[in-house]
mmCIF file of C-alpha atoms in Angstrom:
data_model
loop_
_atom_site.group_PDB
_atom_site.id
_atom_site.type_symbol
_atom_site.label_atom_id
_atom_site.label_comp_id
_atom_site.label_asym_id
_atom_site.label_seq_id
_atom_site.Cartn_x
_atom_site.Cartn_y
_atom_site.Cartn_z
ATOM 1 C CA GLN B 1 49.324 75.168 -19.894
ATOM 2 C CA LYS B 2 47.866 72.398 -18.790
ATOM 3 C CA GLU B 3 47.495 72.475 -15.200
ATOM 4 C CA VAL B 4 45.457 71.578 -11.913
ATOM 5 C CA GLU B 5 44.842 73.828 -9.275
ATOM 6 C CA GLN B 6 44.707 72.593 -5.064
ATOM 7 C CA ASP B 7 44.480 74.280 -2.626
ATOM 8 C CA PRO B 8 47.060 72.223 -0.154
ATOM 9 C CA GLY B 9 46.431 72.953 2.987
ATOM 10 C CA PRO B 10 46.466 72.453 5.651
ATOM 11 C CA LEU B 11 42.292 71.732 6.175
ATOM 12 C CA SER B 12 41.791 71.172 9.613
ATOM 13 C CA VAL B 13 37.747 70.221 10.402
ATOM 14 C CA PRO B 14 36.496 68.373 13.884
ATOM 15 C CA GLU B 15 35.814 64.346 14.173
ATOM 16 C CA GLY B 16 31.571 64.388 11.770
ATOM 17 C CA ALA B 17 32.335 67.018 9.877
ATOM 18 C CA ILE B 18 31.116 67.299 6.217
ATOM 19 C CA VAL B 19 33.916 67.897 4.042
ATOM 20 C CA SER B 20 34.563 69.510 0.698
ATOM 21 C CA LEU B 21 38.262 69.450 -1.315
ATOM 22 C CA ASN B 22 38.316 71.386 -4.263
ATOM 23 C CA CYS B 23 39.872 71.812 -7.483
ATOM 24 C CA THR B 24 40.256 73.229 -10.854
ATOM 25 C CA TYR B 25 41.505 72.701 -13.700
ATOM 26 C CA SER B 26 41.764 74.477 -17.800
ATOM 27 C CA ASN B 27 42.202 72.199 -20.118
ATOM 28 C CA SER B 28 38.414 71.337 -20.876
ATOM 29 C CA ALA B 29 39.561 68.744 -23.173
ATOM 30 C CA PHE B 30 40.293 66.485 -19.421
ATOM 31 C CA GLN B 31 37.606 63.865 -19.633
ATOM 32 C CA TYR B 32 38.512 61.326 -16.829
ATOM 33 C CA PHE B 33 38.440 63.203 -13.429
ATOM 34 C CA MET B 34 40.566 61.335 -10.196
ATOM 35 C CA TRP B 35 41.292 61.747 -6.653
ATOM 36 C CA TYR B 36 43.893 60.135 -5.059
ATOM 37 C CA ARG B 37 44.259 59.766 -0.580
ATOM 38 C CA GLN B 38 47.937 59.468 0.715
ATOM 39 C CA TYR B 39 48.860 59.051 3.626
ATOM 40 C CA SER B 40 53.123 60.303 4.992
ATOM 41 C CA ARG B 41 55.413 58.966 2.859
ATOM 42 C CA LYS B 42 53.287 56.196 1.449
ATOM 43 C CA GLY B 43 51.683 55.747 -2.455
ATOM 44 C CA PRO B 44 48.429 57.772 -3.766
ATOM 45 C CA GLU B 45 45.996 55.465 -3.862
ATOM 46 C CA LEU B 46 42.810 56.148 -6.232
ATOM 47 C CA LEU B 47 39.825 56.678 -3.959
ATOM 48 C CA MET B 48 37.663 57.600 -7.238
ATOM 49 C CA TYR B 49 36.420 58.732 -10.535
ATOM 50 C CA THR B 50 33.992 60.087 -12.694
ATOM 51 C CA TYR B 51 33.559 60.275 -16.654
ATOM 52 C CA SER B 52 32.527 63.592 -17.595
ATOM 53 C CA SER B 53 30.060 65.773 -15.654
ATOM 54 C CA GLY B 54 28.316 64.639 -13.003
ATOM 55 C CA ASN B 55 28.503 63.227 -9.810
ATOM 56 C CA LYS B 56 29.260 59.196 -7.737
ATOM 57 C CA GLU B 57 28.806 57.856 -4.251
ATOM 58 C CA ASP B 58 30.888 55.593 -2.343
ATOM 59 C CA GLY B 59 30.068 55.040 0.668
ATOM 60 C CA ARG B 60 31.434 58.633 2.482
ATOM 61 C CA PHE B 61 32.462 59.650 -0.396
ATOM 62 C CA THR B 62 30.755 61.817 -2.287
ATOM 63 C CA ALA B 63 32.548 62.945 -6.354
ATOM 64 C CA GLN B 64 31.175 65.664 -7.969
ATOM 65 C CA VAL B 65 32.349 67.194 -11.436
ATOM 66 C CA ASP B 66 31.308 70.746 -13.403
ATOM 67 C CA LYS B 67 32.798 70.632 -16.229
ATOM 68 C CA SER B 68 31.247 74.043 -17.832
ATOM 69 C CA SER B 69 33.386 75.667 -14.681
ATOM 70 C CA LYS B 70 35.817 73.258 -14.630
ATOM 71 C CA TYR B 71 35.351 72.231 -11.362
ATOM 72 C CA ILE B 72 35.138 69.072 -9.322
ATOM 73 C CA SER B 73 34.657 68.796 -5.680
ATOM 74 C CA LEU B 74 35.603 65.394 -3.072
ATOM 75 C CA PHE B 75 32.963 65.721 -0.666
ATOM 76 C CA ILE B 76 33.271 63.657 2.873
ATOM 77 C CA ARG B 77 30.037 62.815 5.169
ATOM 78 C CA ASP B 78 31.233 62.322 8.633
ATOM 79 C CA SER B 79 35.012 62.259 8.414
ATOM 80 C CA GLN B 80 36.224 60.137 10.345
ATOM 81 C CA PRO B 81 40.266 60.848 12.191
ATOM 82 C CA SER B 82 41.514 57.808 9.801
ATOM 83 C CA ASP B 83 40.846 60.013 6.392
ATOM 84 C CA SER B 84 43.388 62.427 7.373
ATOM 85 C CA ALA B 85 45.594 62.271 4.499
ATOM 86 C CA THR B 86 46.807 64.684 1.164
ATOM 87 C CA TYR B 87 43.785 63.861 -0.861
ATOM 88 C CA LEU B 88 45.350 65.086 -4.896
ATOM 89 C CA CYS B 89 43.167 66.022 -8.067
ATOM 90 C CA ALA B 90 44.553 64.402 -11.108
ATOM 91 C CA MET B 91 43.147 64.386 -15.028
ATOM 92 C CA ILE B 92 44.291 62.133 -17.534
ATOM 93 C CA ASP B 93 45.426 63.857 -20.296
ATOM 94 C CA MET B 94 43.524 61.209 -23.598
ATOM 95 C CA ASP B 95 46.220 62.769 -25.389
ATOM 96 C CA SER B 96 49.602 62.119 -23.726
ATOM 97 C CA ASN B 97 49.494 58.461 -23.334
ATOM 98 C CA TYR B 98 47.148 59.067 -20.145
ATOM 99 C CA GLN B 99 49.590 60.732 -18.032
ATOM 100 C CA LEU B 100 47.917 61.951 -14.851
ATOM 101 C CA ILE B 101 47.969 65.830 -14.405
ATOM 102 C CA TRP B 102 48.221 66.770 -10.728
ATOM 103 C CA GLY B 103 46.643 69.115 -8.218
ATOM 104 C CA ALA B 104 49.347 69.339 -5.437
ATOM 105 C CA GLY B 105 47.119 67.575 -3.008
ATOM 106 C CA THR B 106 44.850 68.992 -0.393
ATOM 107 C CA LYS B 107 46.505 67.912 3.512
ATOM 108 C CA LEU B 108 43.454 67.236 5.470
ATOM 109 C CA ILE B 109 43.412 66.711 9.332
ATOM 110 C CA ILE B 110 40.844 65.589 11.151
ATOM 111 C CA LYS B 111 40.509 66.158 14.624
ATOM 112 C CA PRO B 112 38.582 63.892 17.171
ATOM 113 C CA GLU G 1 45.088 41.674 -4.153
ATOM 114 C CA PRO G 2 47.779 43.101 -6.674
ATOM 115 C CA GLU G 3 49.900 45.565 -6.161
ATOM 116 C CA VAL G 4 52.949 46.944 -7.958
ATOM 117 C CA THR G 5 56.111 46.892 -5.599
ATOM 118 C CA GLN G 6 59.276 48.959 -5.338
ATOM 119 C CA THR G 7 62.852 48.480 -3.431
ATOM 120 C CA PRO G 8 64.392 50.029 -1.854
ATOM 121 C CA SER G 9 62.157 52.247 -0.296
ATOM 122 C CA HIS G 10 64.906 54.899 0.473
ATOM 123 C CA GLN G 11 68.466 55.278 -1.134
ATOM 124 C CA VAL G 12 70.851 57.349 -0.058
ATOM 125 C CA THR G 13 73.256 58.395 -2.571
ATOM 126 C CA GLN G 14 75.952 60.568 -3.324
ATOM 127 C CA MET G 15 76.073 63.456 -5.554
ATOM 128 C CA GLY G 16 77.363 61.904 -9.519
ATOM 129 C CA GLN G 17 76.691 59.001 -7.978
ATOM 130 C CA GLU G 18 74.023 56.205 -10.450
ATOM 131 C CA VAL G 19 71.350 55.248 -9.546
ATOM 132 C CA ILE G 20 67.939 52.321 -10.412
ATOM 133 C CA LEU G 21 65.628 52.411 -8.912
ATOM 134 C CA ARG G 22 63.351 49.267 -8.964
ATOM 135 C CA CYS G 23 59.975 48.571 -9.234
ATOM 136 C CA VAL G 24 57.468 45.630 -9.719
ATOM 137 C CA PRO G 25 54.640 46.080 -12.044
ATOM 138 C CA ILE G 26 50.797 43.899 -11.582
ATOM 139 C CA SER G 27 51.482 40.599 -13.342
ATOM 140 C CA ASN G 28 48.784 41.916 -16.522
ATOM 141 C CA HIS G 29 49.311 45.172 -16.529
ATOM 142 C CA LEU G 30 51.103 46.623 -20.451
ATOM 143 C CA TYR G 31 51.794 50.498 -19.254
ATOM 144 C CA PHE G 32 54.250 52.056 -16.749
ATOM 145 C CA TYR G 33 55.116 55.201 -15.534
ATOM 146 C CA TRP G 34 57.285 56.291 -13.675
ATOM 147 C CA TYR G 35 56.530 59.893 -11.475
ATOM 148 C CA ARG G 36 58.134 61.247 -7.915
ATOM 149 C CA GLN G 37 57.350 63.995 -5.938
ATOM 150 C CA ILE G 38 59.332 66.780 -4.500
ATOM 151 C CA LEU G 39 58.637 66.942 -0.777
ATOM 152 C CA GLY G 40 55.659 69.677 -0.065
ATOM 153 C CA GLN G 41 55.802 69.852 -4.522
ATOM 154 C CA LYS G 42 53.006 68.849 -6.953
ATOM 155 C CA VAL G 43 53.155 65.277 -7.841
ATOM 156 C CA GLU G 44 55.712 65.004 -11.664
ATOM 157 C CA PHE G 45 55.422 62.911 -14.307
ATOM 158 C CA LEU G 46 58.560 61.850 -15.839
ATOM 159 C CA VAL G 47 57.454 58.099 -18.351
ATOM 160 C CA SER G 48 55.375 55.877 -19.827
ATOM 161 C CA PHE G 49 56.324 53.003 -20.848
ATOM 162 C CA TYR G 50 54.768 50.182 -23.615
ATOM 163 C CA ASN G 51 56.218 47.501 -25.334
ATOM 164 C CA ASN G 52 58.961 48.018 -24.589
ATOM 165 C CA GLU G 53 59.572 51.681 -25.316
ATOM 166 C CA ILE G 54 58.824 54.798 -23.943
ATOM 167 C CA SER G 55 55.997 56.166 -25.324
ATOM 168 C CA GLU G 56 55.863 59.626 -23.402
ATOM 169 C CA LYS G 57 57.791 61.846 -21.228
ATOM 170 C CA SER G 58 58.176 65.051 -19.791
ATOM 171 C CA GLU G 59 61.376 67.888 -19.709
ATOM 172 C CA ILE G 60 62.155 66.319 -16.537
ATOM 173 C CA PHE G 61 63.079 62.735 -17.853
ATOM 174 C CA ASP G 62 66.631 64.394 -19.918
ATOM 175 C CA ASP G 63 69.623 62.343 -20.775
ATOM 176 C CA GLN G 64 69.808 61.752 -17.209
ATOM 177 C CA PHE G 65 66.974 59.584 -16.884
ATOM 178 C CA SER G 66 66.592 55.867 -18.481
ATOM 179 C CA VAL G 67 63.826 53.553 -18.228
ATOM 180 C CA GLU G 68 64.502 49.881 -18.916
ATOM 181 C CA ARG G 69 62.138 46.182 -18.914
ATOM 182 C CA PRO G 70 64.862 43.772 -18.120
ATOM 183 C CA ASP G 71 63.327 41.216 -18.327
ATOM 184 C CA GLY G 72 59.318 41.274 -18.431
ATOM 185 C CA SER G 73 58.525 41.784 -14.547
ATOM 186 C CA ASN G 74 60.790 44.084 -12.807
ATOM 187 C CA PHE G 75 60.484 47.763 -14.479
ATOM 188 C CA THR G 76 63.851 50.578 -13.628
ATOM 189 C CA LEU G 77 64.263 53.607 -14.124
ATOM 190 C CA LYS G 78 67.715 54.602 -13.821
ATOM 191 C CA ILE G 79 70.067 58.161 -12.750
ATOM 192 C CA ARG G 80 73.199 58.356 -14.244
ATOM 193 C CA SER G 81 74.170 60.843 -12.592
ATOM 194 C CA THR G 82 72.705 62.147 -10.303
ATOM 195 C CA LYS G 83 72.312 65.481 -8.617
ATOM 196 C CA LEU G 84 70.830 67.955 -5.273
ATOM 197 C CA GLU G 85 66.727 68.553 -7.011
ATOM 198 C CA ASP G 86 67.168 64.874 -7.735
ATOM 199 C CA SER G 87 66.420 64.164 -4.352
ATOM 200 C CA ALA G 88 62.454 62.852 -4.272
ATOM 201 C CA MET G 89 59.606 60.596 -3.901
ATOM 202 C CA TYR G 90 59.630 58.440 -6.797
ATOM 203 C CA PHE G 91 56.149 56.429 -8.246
ATOM 204 C CA CYS G 92 55.689 53.664 -9.583
ATOM 205 C CA ALA G 93 52.718 53.000 -11.376
ATOM 206 C CA SER G 94 50.946 50.330 -13.980
ATOM 207 C CA ARG G 95 47.664 50.448 -15.757
ATOM 208 C CA ASP G 96 46.487 47.422 -17.986
ATOM 209 C CA ASN G 97 44.923 48.728 -20.973
ATOM 210 C CA GLN G 98 44.810 52.298 -22.298
ATOM 211 C CA GLY G 99 40.336 52.018 -21.524
ATOM 212 C CA THR G 100 40.906 51.526 -17.896
ATOM 213 C CA THR G 101 41.251 54.281 -15.949
ATOM 214 C CA GLU G 102 42.307 53.444 -12.662
ATOM 215 C CA ALA G 103 46.832 53.024 -12.471
ATOM 216 C CA PHE G 104 47.593 51.991 -8.971
ATOM 217 C CA PHE G 105 50.871 52.967 -7.410
ATOM 218 C CA GLY G 106 53.440 51.386 -5.498
ATOM 219 C CA GLN G 107 54.424 52.678 -2.358
ATOM 220 C CA GLY G 108 57.390 54.901 -3.079
ATOM 221 C CA THR G 109 60.731 55.363 -3.482
ATOM 222 C CA ARG G 110 62.603 58.162 -1.112
ATOM 223 C CA LEU G 111 65.945 58.916 -3.010
ATOM 224 C CA THR G 112 68.242 61.259 -0.868
ATOM 225 C CA VAL G 113 71.114 62.317 -2.834
ATOM 226 C CA VAL G 114 73.620 63.846 -0.442
#
């Protein structure tokens, strides 16, 4: 069973804090790791993706993959109230026509 | 910026009725997907579509579901006889080619079966 685990939260932090969001997965064949942001009643929006292990930075966001531990993270620096959303990790199953395997999503609340 | 559009944004239907959810993928994209998200649960894969045929489908995608690309621009999901448990957000997504990781999602259709 290919599975992605993600704590649904909610995670509530004060504005300006560093946020750490995480997922674990069981299938060592996953190579592409994605983070999506979803606002209420909206479709998922791709934030970042990482291929294989390592870090990737984009502005205030850093994605990190540790394939040896099957653990991925998304860090948000200088968090803003507008970052309040549900953050979903997803992984590409290349054995199944590139379908996305999703985590449950973590609801993040940034308090002003 | 190109986007995937879905209509309607909200559909209420009676149990047993047929519904058609519509999607217009990004024009040069080749791979199309339907996902659903029951309230409070994970996003679930339903089906993928390429070259005018289904390339992959999940266990959820039973005989009550069908997909079609009737005119080269629209991509539809039909549920023949809706059940209460079909109530969910349905998302359409498209991707331009197999080597591209980014899938673009529509805003979703909220289906409520009463």
